[in-house]
Amino acid sequence: SQQGEEDPQALSIQEGENATMNCSYKTSINNLQWYRQNSGRGLVHLILIRSNEREKHSGRLRVTLDTSKKSSSLLITASRAADTASYFCATAPQAGANNLFFGTGTRLTVIP
Amino acid sequence: SQTIHQWPATLVQPVGSPLSLECTVEGTSNPNLYWYRQAAGRGLQLLFYSVGIGQISSEVPQNLSASRPQDRQFILSSKKLLLSDSGFYLCAWNNDGHEQFFGPGTRLTVL
């Protein structure tokens, strides 16, 4: 399966702390993306990192990619209660169509 | 700006009944369209994707089918629903930029 796996499955932190989520995948990729999903809603794209990039920032988000280890991490700094959601990584394969393969997600709870 | 719509938002159907979920996209042309299913507390499973009118690719064998009668319309169907078809169905689109834009989803409960 090309699906990624996030770790941990669930994470609970206090507001103001940093949250780190990890994603591992199995095949070569063109890029890796992180999405956020509030309960019962659609997914929202957060950030895309290409296979030739190692780190990317967007506001309070920092994403790293290690293609040799086939892994990525998403760091949310100075977390807020509004960051409570599920976070998914998705990989775009190196060849083929625009399909994305999603991981199983990390459920983040930020306690105010 | 582009928007994506899905309806209905929720649906409760008996086993053996037919299904039709609709997804439409506005503000873009010739999008790639996707149907995903998400079981409770789980990740997304790609069901179908389409790169153009009448072009449907299926990722997993199942009780469902998809059609794309118009450029920005994607329909998910079943002739006879199974209990295992229950889930959260998400439609998404993109324009070869890899980032996908998701609709609000349809919660389907089969009883």
PDB file of N, CA, C and O in Angstrom, chain B residues 49-100:
ATOM      1  N   TYR B  49     -11.434   8.486  -9.462  1.00  0.00           N
ATOM      2  CA  TYR B  49     -10.983   9.789  -9.903  1.00  0.00           C
ATOM      3  C   TYR B  49     -11.245   9.923 -11.395  1.00  0.00           C
ATOM      4  O   TYR B  49     -11.384   8.927 -12.117  1.00  0.00           O
ATOM      5  N   SER B  50     -11.331  11.181 -11.843  1.00  0.00           N
ATOM      6  CA  SER B  50     -11.673  11.457 -13.233  1.00  0.00           C
ATOM      7  C   SER B  50     -10.844  12.639 -13.722  1.00  0.00           C
ATOM      8  O   SER B  50     -10.773  13.675 -13.080  1.00  0.00           O
ATOM      9  N   VAL B  51     -10.230  12.464 -14.894  1.00  0.00           N
ATOM     10  CA  VAL B  51      -9.437  13.552 -15.477  1.00  0.00           C
ATOM     11  C   VAL B  51     -10.199  14.256 -16.586  1.00  0.00           C
ATOM     12  O   VAL B  51      -9.676  15.211 -17.164  1.00  0.00           O
ATOM     13  N   GLY B  52     -11.410  13.797 -16.890  1.00  0.00           N
ATOM     14  CA  GLY B  52     -12.202  14.458 -17.925  1.00  0.00           C
ATOM     15  C   GLY B  52     -13.586  13.831 -18.024  1.00  0.00           C
ATOM     16  O   GLY B  52     -13.858  12.780 -17.432  1.00  0.00           O
ATOM     17  N   ILE B  53     -14.441  14.465 -18.806  1.00  0.00           N
ATOM     18  CA  ILE B  53     -15.812  13.976 -18.980  1.00  0.00           C
ATOM     19  C   ILE B  53     -15.793  12.530 -19.464  1.00  0.00           C
ATOM     20  O   ILE B  53     -15.088  12.204 -20.431  1.00  0.00           O
ATOM     21  N   GLY B  54     -16.571  11.697 -18.789  1.00  0.00           N
ATOM     22  CA  GLY B  54     -16.686  10.302 -19.193  1.00  0.00           C
ATOM     23  C   GLY B  54     -15.483   9.437 -18.861  1.00  0.00           C
ATOM     24  O   GLY B  54     -15.484   8.240 -19.147  1.00  0.00           O
ATOM     25  N   GLN B  55     -14.445  10.012 -18.262  1.00  0.00           N
ATOM     26  CA  GLN B  55     -13.234   9.249 -17.920  1.00  0.00           C
ATOM     27  C   GLN B  55     -13.212   8.986 -16.419  1.00  0.00           C
ATOM     28  O   GLN B  55     -13.032   9.922 -15.644  1.00  0.00           O
ATOM     29  N   ILE B  56     -13.408   7.725 -16.053  1.00  0.00           N
ATOM     30  CA  ILE B  56     -13.478   7.351 -14.651  1.00  0.00           C
ATOM     31  C   ILE B  56     -12.472   6.241 -14.386  1.00  0.00           C
ATOM     32  O   ILE B  56     -12.418   5.262 -15.125  1.00  0.00           O
ATOM     33  N   SER B  57     -11.703   6.402 -13.347  1.00  0.00           N
ATOM     34  CA  SER B  57     -10.796   5.350 -12.900  1.00  0.00           C
ATOM     35  C   SER B  57     -11.210   4.921 -11.504  1.00  0.00           C
ATOM     36  O   SER B  57     -11.494   5.756 -10.648  1.00  0.00           O
ATOM     37  N   SER B  58     -11.231   3.612 -11.303  1.00  0.00           N
ATOM     38  CA  SER B  58     -11.633   3.069 -10.013  1.00  0.00           C
ATOM     39  C   SER B  58     -10.410   2.538  -9.292  1.00  0.00           C
ATOM     40  O   SER B  58      -9.588   1.847  -9.901  1.00  0.00           O
ATOM     41  N   GLU B  59     -10.307   2.893  -8.028  1.00  0.00           N
ATOM     42  CA  GLU B  59      -9.141   2.466  -7.254  1.00  0.00           C
ATOM     43  C   GLU B  59      -9.377   1.161  -6.510  1.00  0.00           C
ATOM     44  O   GLU B  59      -8.434   0.432  -6.237  1.00  0.00           O
ATOM     45  N   VAL B  60     -10.607   0.894  -6.137  1.00  0.00           N
ATOM     46  CA  VAL B  60     -10.896  -0.320  -5.375  1.00  0.00           C
ATOM     47  C   VAL B  60     -12.180  -0.948  -5.895  1.00  0.00           C
ATOM     48  O   VAL B  60     -13.114  -0.247  -6.249  1.00  0.00           O
ATOM     49  N   PRO B  61     -12.205  -2.274  -5.964  1.00  0.00           N
ATOM     50  CA  PRO B  61     -13.454  -2.934  -6.385  1.00  0.00           C
ATOM     51  C   PRO B  61     -14.502  -2.770  -5.291  1.00  0.00           C
ATOM     52  O   PRO B  61     -14.194  -2.851  -4.112  1.00  0.00           O
ATOM     53  N   GLN B  62     -15.719  -2.478  -5.695  1.00  0.00           N
ATOM     54  CA  GLN B  62     -16.700  -2.200  -4.670  1.00  0.00           C
ATOM     55  C   GLN B  62     -18.092  -2.175  -5.264  1.00  0.00           C
ATOM     56  O   GLN B  62     -18.296  -2.420  -6.446  1.00  0.00           O
ATOM     57  N   ASN B  63     -19.014  -1.815  -4.418  1.00  0.00           N
ATOM     58  CA  ASN B  63     -20.425  -1.767  -4.734  1.00  0.00           C
ATOM     59  C   ASN B  63     -20.835  -0.426  -5.329  1.00  0.00           C
ATOM     60  O   ASN B  63     -22.001  -0.196  -5.564  1.00  0.00           O
ATOM     61  N   LEU B  64     -19.890   0.458  -5.571  1.00  0.00           N
ATOM     62  CA  LEU B  64     -20.199   1.807  -5.992  1.00  0.00           C
ATOM     63  C   LEU B  64     -19.722   2.044  -7.417  1.00  0.00           C
ATOM     64  O   LEU B  64     -18.839   1.343  -7.915  1.00  0.00           O
ATOM     65  N   SER B  65     -20.289   3.058  -8.055  1.00  0.00           N
ATOM     66  CA  SER B  65     -19.833   3.480  -9.375  1.00  0.00           C
ATOM     67  C   SER B  65     -19.819   4.995  -9.411  1.00  0.00           C
ATOM     68  O   SER B  65     -20.416   5.658  -8.549  1.00  0.00           O
ATOM     69  N   ALA B  66     -19.117   5.554 -10.382  1.00  0.00           N
ATOM     70  CA  ALA B  66     -19.041   7.002 -10.508  1.00  0.00           C
ATOM     71  C   ALA B  66     -19.263   7.382 -11.958  1.00  0.00           C
ATOM     72  O   ALA B  66     -18.976   6.606 -12.874  1.00  0.00           O
ATOM     73  N   SER B  67     -19.772   8.590 -12.141  1.00  0.00           N
ATOM     74  CA  SER B  67     -19.965   9.104 -13.494  1.00  0.00           C
ATOM     75  C   SER B  67     -19.650  10.589 -13.515  1.00  0.00           C
ATOM     76  O   SER B  67     -19.740  11.283 -12.498  1.00  0.00           O
ATOM     77  N   ARG B  68     -19.259  11.049 -14.699  1.00  0.00           N
ATOM     78  CA  ARG B  68     -18.950  12.476 -14.872  1.00  0.00           C
ATOM     79  C   ARG B  68     -19.666  12.933 -16.139  1.00  0.00           C
ATOM     80  O   ARG B  68     -19.089  12.960 -17.218  1.00  0.00           O
ATOM     81  N   PRO B  69     -20.940  13.275 -16.001  1.00  0.00           N
ATOM     82  CA  PRO B  69     -21.725  13.652 -17.173  1.00  0.00           C
ATOM     83  C   PRO B  69     -21.380  15.044 -17.716  1.00  0.00           C
ATOM     84  O   PRO B  69     -21.602  15.306 -18.900  1.00  0.00           O
ATOM     85  N   GLN B  70     -20.846  15.900 -16.864  1.00  0.00           N
ATOM     86  CA  GLN B  70     -20.435  17.231 -17.293  1.00  0.00           C
ATOM     87  C   GLN B  70     -19.045  17.536 -16.727  1.00  0.00           C
ATOM     88  O   GLN B  70     -18.588  16.872 -15.794  1.00  0.00           O
ATOM     89  N   ASP B  71     -18.429  18.552 -17.273  1.00  0.00           N
ATOM     90  CA  ASP B  71     -17.040  18.858 -16.905  1.00  0.00           C
ATOM     91  C   ASP B  71     -16.853  19.044 -15.408  1.00  0.00           C
ATOM     92  O   ASP B  71     -15.844  18.619 -14.828  1.00  0.00           O
ATOM     93  N   ARG B  72     -17.831  19.691 -14.755  1.00  0.00           N
ATOM     94  CA  ARG B  72     -17.648  20.026 -13.352  1.00  0.00           C
ATOM     95  C   ARG B  72     -18.658  19.312 -12.457  1.00  0.00           C
ATOM     96  O   ARG B  72     -18.989  19.813 -11.382  1.00  0.00           O
ATOM     97  N   GLN B  73     -19.125  18.158 -12.894  1.00  0.00           N
ATOM     98  CA  GLN B  73     -20.090  17.398 -12.123  1.00  0.00           C
ATOM     99  C   GLN B  73     -19.596  15.963 -11.972  1.00  0.00           C
ATOM    100  O   GLN B  73     -19.232  15.310 -12.953  1.00  0.00           O
ATOM    101  N   PHE B  74     -19.614  15.492 -10.745  1.00  0.00           N
ATOM    102  CA  PHE B  74     -19.128  14.145 -10.457  1.00  0.00           C
ATOM    103  C   PHE B  74     -20.164  13.483  -9.571  1.00  0.00           C
ATOM    104  O   PHE B  74     -20.540  14.025  -8.539  1.00  0.00           O
ATOM    105  N   ILE B  75     -20.621  12.296  -9.972  1.00  0.00           N
ATOM    106  CA  ILE B  75     -21.704  11.628  -9.262  1.00  0.00           C
ATOM    107  C   ILE B  75     -21.244  10.265  -8.780  1.00  0.00           C
ATOM    108  O   ILE B  75     -20.616   9.517  -9.522  1.00  0.00           O
ATOM    109  N   LEU B  76     -21.564   9.973  -7.536  1.00  0.00           N
ATOM    110  CA  LEU B  76     -21.269   8.665  -6.950  1.00  0.00           C
ATOM    111  C   LEU B  76     -22.579   7.918  -6.777  1.00  0.00           C
ATOM    112  O   LEU B  76     -23.537   8.460  -6.227  1.00  0.00           O
ATOM    113  N   SER B  77     -22.628   6.675  -7.253  1.00  0.00           N
ATOM    114  CA  SER B  77     -23.894   5.942  -7.266  1.00  0.00           C
ATOM    115  C   SER B  77     -23.732   4.525  -6.770  1.00  0.00           C
ATOM    116  O   SER B  77     -22.627   3.964  -6.762  1.00  0.00           O
ATOM    117  N   SER B  78     -24.861   3.976  -6.383  1.00  0.00           N
ATOM    118  CA  SER B  78     -24.940   2.549  -6.093  1.00  0.00           C
ATOM    119  C   SER B  78     -26.345   2.077  -6.443  1.00  0.00           C
ATOM    120  O   SER B  78     -27.314   2.814  -6.245  1.00  0.00           O
ATOM    121  N   LYS B  79     -26.452   0.866  -6.961  1.00  0.00           N
ATOM    122  CA  LYS B  79     -27.777   0.318  -7.262  1.00  0.00           C
ATOM    123  C   LYS B  79     -28.415  -0.278  -6.008  1.00  0.00           C
ATOM    124  O   LYS B  79     -29.628  -0.228  -5.816  1.00  0.00           O
ATOM    125  N   LYS B  80     -27.568  -0.870  -5.148  1.00  0.00           N
ATOM    126  CA  LYS B  80     -28.067  -1.486  -3.914  1.00  0.00           C
ATOM    127  C   LYS B  80     -27.051  -1.277  -2.807  1.00  0.00           C
ATOM    128  O   LYS B  80     -25.984  -1.889  -2.824  1.00  0.00           O
ATOM    129  N   LEU B  81     -27.393  -0.482  -1.841  1.00  0.00           N
ATOM    130  CA  LEU B  81     -26.464  -0.174  -0.757  1.00  0.00           C
ATOM    131  C   LEU B  81     -26.286  -1.364   0.188  1.00  0.00           C
ATOM    132  O   LEU B  81     -27.216  -2.124   0.455  1.00  0.00           O
ATOM    133  N   LEU B  82     -25.067  -1.460   0.700  1.00  0.00           N
ATOM    134  CA  LEU B  82     -24.723  -2.446   1.731  1.00  0.00           C
ATOM    135  C   LEU B  82     -24.460  -1.698   3.039  1.00  0.00           C
ATOM    136  O   LEU B  82     -24.149  -0.497   3.034  1.00  0.00           O
ATOM    137  N   LEU B  83     -24.541  -2.430   4.136  1.00  0.00           N
ATOM    138  CA  LEU B  83     -24.224  -1.816   5.424  1.00  0.00           C
ATOM    139  C   LEU B  83     -22.815  -1.218   5.419  1.00  0.00           C
ATOM    140  O   LEU B  83     -22.566  -0.149   5.985  1.00  0.00           O
ATOM    141  N   SER B  84     -21.904  -1.913   4.765  1.00  0.00           N
ATOM    142  CA  SER B  84     -20.498  -1.483   4.741  1.00  0.00           C
ATOM    143  C   SER B  84     -20.268  -0.226   3.916  1.00  0.00           C
ATOM    144  O   SER B  84     -19.159   0.321   3.915  1.00  0.00           O
ATOM    145  N   ASP B  85     -21.304   0.253   3.223  1.00  0.00           N
ATOM    146  CA  ASP B  85     -21.164   1.496   2.460  1.00  0.00           C
ATOM    147  C   ASP B  85     -21.305   2.724   3.346  1.00  0.00           C
ATOM    148  O   ASP B  85     -21.063   3.851   2.889  1.00  0.00           O
ATOM    149  N   SER B  86     -21.687   2.533   4.591  1.00  0.00           N
ATOM    150  CA  SER B  86     -21.788   3.677   5.506  1.00  0.00           C
ATOM    151  C   SER B  86     -20.436   4.358   5.652  1.00  0.00           C
ATOM    152  O   SER B  86     -19.395   3.693   5.678  1.00  0.00           O
ATOM    153  N   GLY B  87     -20.456   5.685   5.744  1.00  0.00           N
ATOM    154  CA  GLY B  87     -19.213   6.417   5.912  1.00  0.00           C
ATOM    155  C   GLY B  87     -19.391   7.868   5.533  1.00  0.00           C
ATOM    156  O   GLY B  87     -20.498   8.337   5.273  1.00  0.00           O
ATOM    157  N   PHE B  88     -18.277   8.546   5.520  1.00  0.00           N
ATOM    158  CA  PHE B  88     -18.249   9.969   5.180  1.00  0.00           C
ATOM    159  C   PHE B  88     -17.621  10.066   3.797  1.00  0.00           C
ATOM    160  O   PHE B  88     -16.483   9.651   3.586  1.00  0.00           O
ATOM    161  N   TYR B  89     -18.379  10.603   2.828  1.00  0.00           N
ATOM    162  CA  TYR B  89     -17.930  10.645   1.452  1.00  0.00           C
ATOM    163  C   TYR B  89     -17.497  12.072   1.100  1.00  0.00           C
ATOM    164  O   TYR B  89     -18.240  13.033   1.272  1.00  0.00           O
ATOM    165  N   LEU B  90     -16.302  12.153   0.586  1.00  0.00           N
ATOM    166  CA  LEU B  90     -15.725  13.453   0.266  1.00  0.00           C
ATOM    167  C   LEU B  90     -15.391  13.533  -1.209  1.00  0.00           C
ATOM    168  O   LEU B  90     -14.804  12.611  -1.777  1.00  0.00           O
ATOM    169  N   CYS B  91     -15.760  14.641  -1.794  1.00  0.00           N
ATOM    170  CA  CYS B  91     -15.403  14.948  -3.171  1.00  0.00           C
ATOM    171  C   CYS B  91     -14.279  15.974  -3.148  1.00  0.00           C
ATOM    172  O   CYS B  91     -14.238  16.837  -2.256  1.00  0.00           O
ATOM    173  N   ALA B  92     -13.374  15.895  -4.095  1.00  0.00           N
ATOM    174  CA  ALA B  92     -12.270  16.847  -4.159  1.00  0.00           C
ATOM    175  C   ALA B  92     -11.936  17.133  -5.612  1.00  0.00           C
ATOM    176  O   ALA B  92     -12.258  16.344  -6.503  1.00  0.00           O
ATOM    177  N   TRP B  93     -11.244  18.247  -5.837  1.00  0.00           N
ATOM    178  CA  TRP B  93     -10.802  18.596  -7.183  1.00  0.00           C
ATOM    179  C   TRP B  93      -9.411  19.199  -7.130  1.00  0.00           C
ATOM    180  O   TRP B  93      -8.950  19.704  -6.102  1.00  0.00           O
ATOM    181  N   ASN B  94      -8.719  19.144  -8.266  1.00  0.00           N
ATOM    182  CA  ASN B  94      -7.510  19.931  -8.446  1.00  0.00           C
ATOM    183  C   ASN B  94      -7.276  20.134  -9.937  1.00  0.00           C
ATOM    184  O   ASN B  94      -7.974  19.579 -10.773  1.00  0.00           O
ATOM    185  N   ASN B  95      -6.296  20.972 -10.225  1.00  0.00           N
ATOM    186  CA  ASN B  95      -5.941  21.283 -11.613  1.00  0.00           C
ATOM    187  C   ASN B  95      -4.478  20.967 -11.865  1.00  0.00           C
ATOM    188  O   ASN B  95      -3.718  21.819 -12.291  1.00  0.00           O
ATOM    189  N   ASP B  96      -4.077  19.736 -11.581  1.00  0.00           N
ATOM    190  CA  ASP B  96      -2.718  19.297 -11.831  1.00  0.00           C
ATOM    191  C   ASP B  96      -1.689  20.006 -10.972  1.00  0.00           C
ATOM    192  O   ASP B  96      -0.516  19.969 -11.261  1.00  0.00           O
ATOM    193  N   GLY B  97      -2.122  20.683  -9.943  1.00  0.00           N
ATOM    194  CA  GLY B  97      -1.183  21.317  -9.024  1.00  0.00           C
ATOM    195  C   GLY B  97      -0.952  20.486  -7.791  1.00  0.00           C
ATOM    196  O   GLY B  97      -0.267  20.926  -6.892  1.00  0.00           O
ATOM    197  N   HIS B  98      -1.529  19.311  -7.777  1.00  0.00           N
ATOM    198  CA  HIS B  98      -1.416  18.341  -6.702  1.00  0.00           C
ATOM    199  C   HIS B  98      -2.198  18.717  -5.462  1.00  0.00           C
ATOM    200  O   HIS B  98      -2.791  17.865  -4.846  1.00  0.00           O
ATOM    201  N   GLU B  99      -2.185  19.968  -5.054  1.00  0.00           N
ATOM    202  CA  GLU B  99      -3.014  20.349  -3.914  1.00  0.00           C
ATOM    203  C   GLU B  99      -4.469  20.089  -4.270  1.00  0.00           C
ATOM    204  O   GLU B  99      -4.935  20.485  -5.343  1.00  0.00           O
ATOM    205  N   GLN B 100      -5.187  19.419  -3.382  1.00  0.00           N
ATOM    206  CA  GLN B 100      -6.588  19.121  -3.638  1.00  0.00           C
ATOM    207  C   GLN B 100      -7.489  19.964  -2.752  1.00  0.00           C
ATOM    208  O   GLN B 100      -7.148  20.265  -1.609  1.00  0.00           O
TER     209      GLN B 100
END
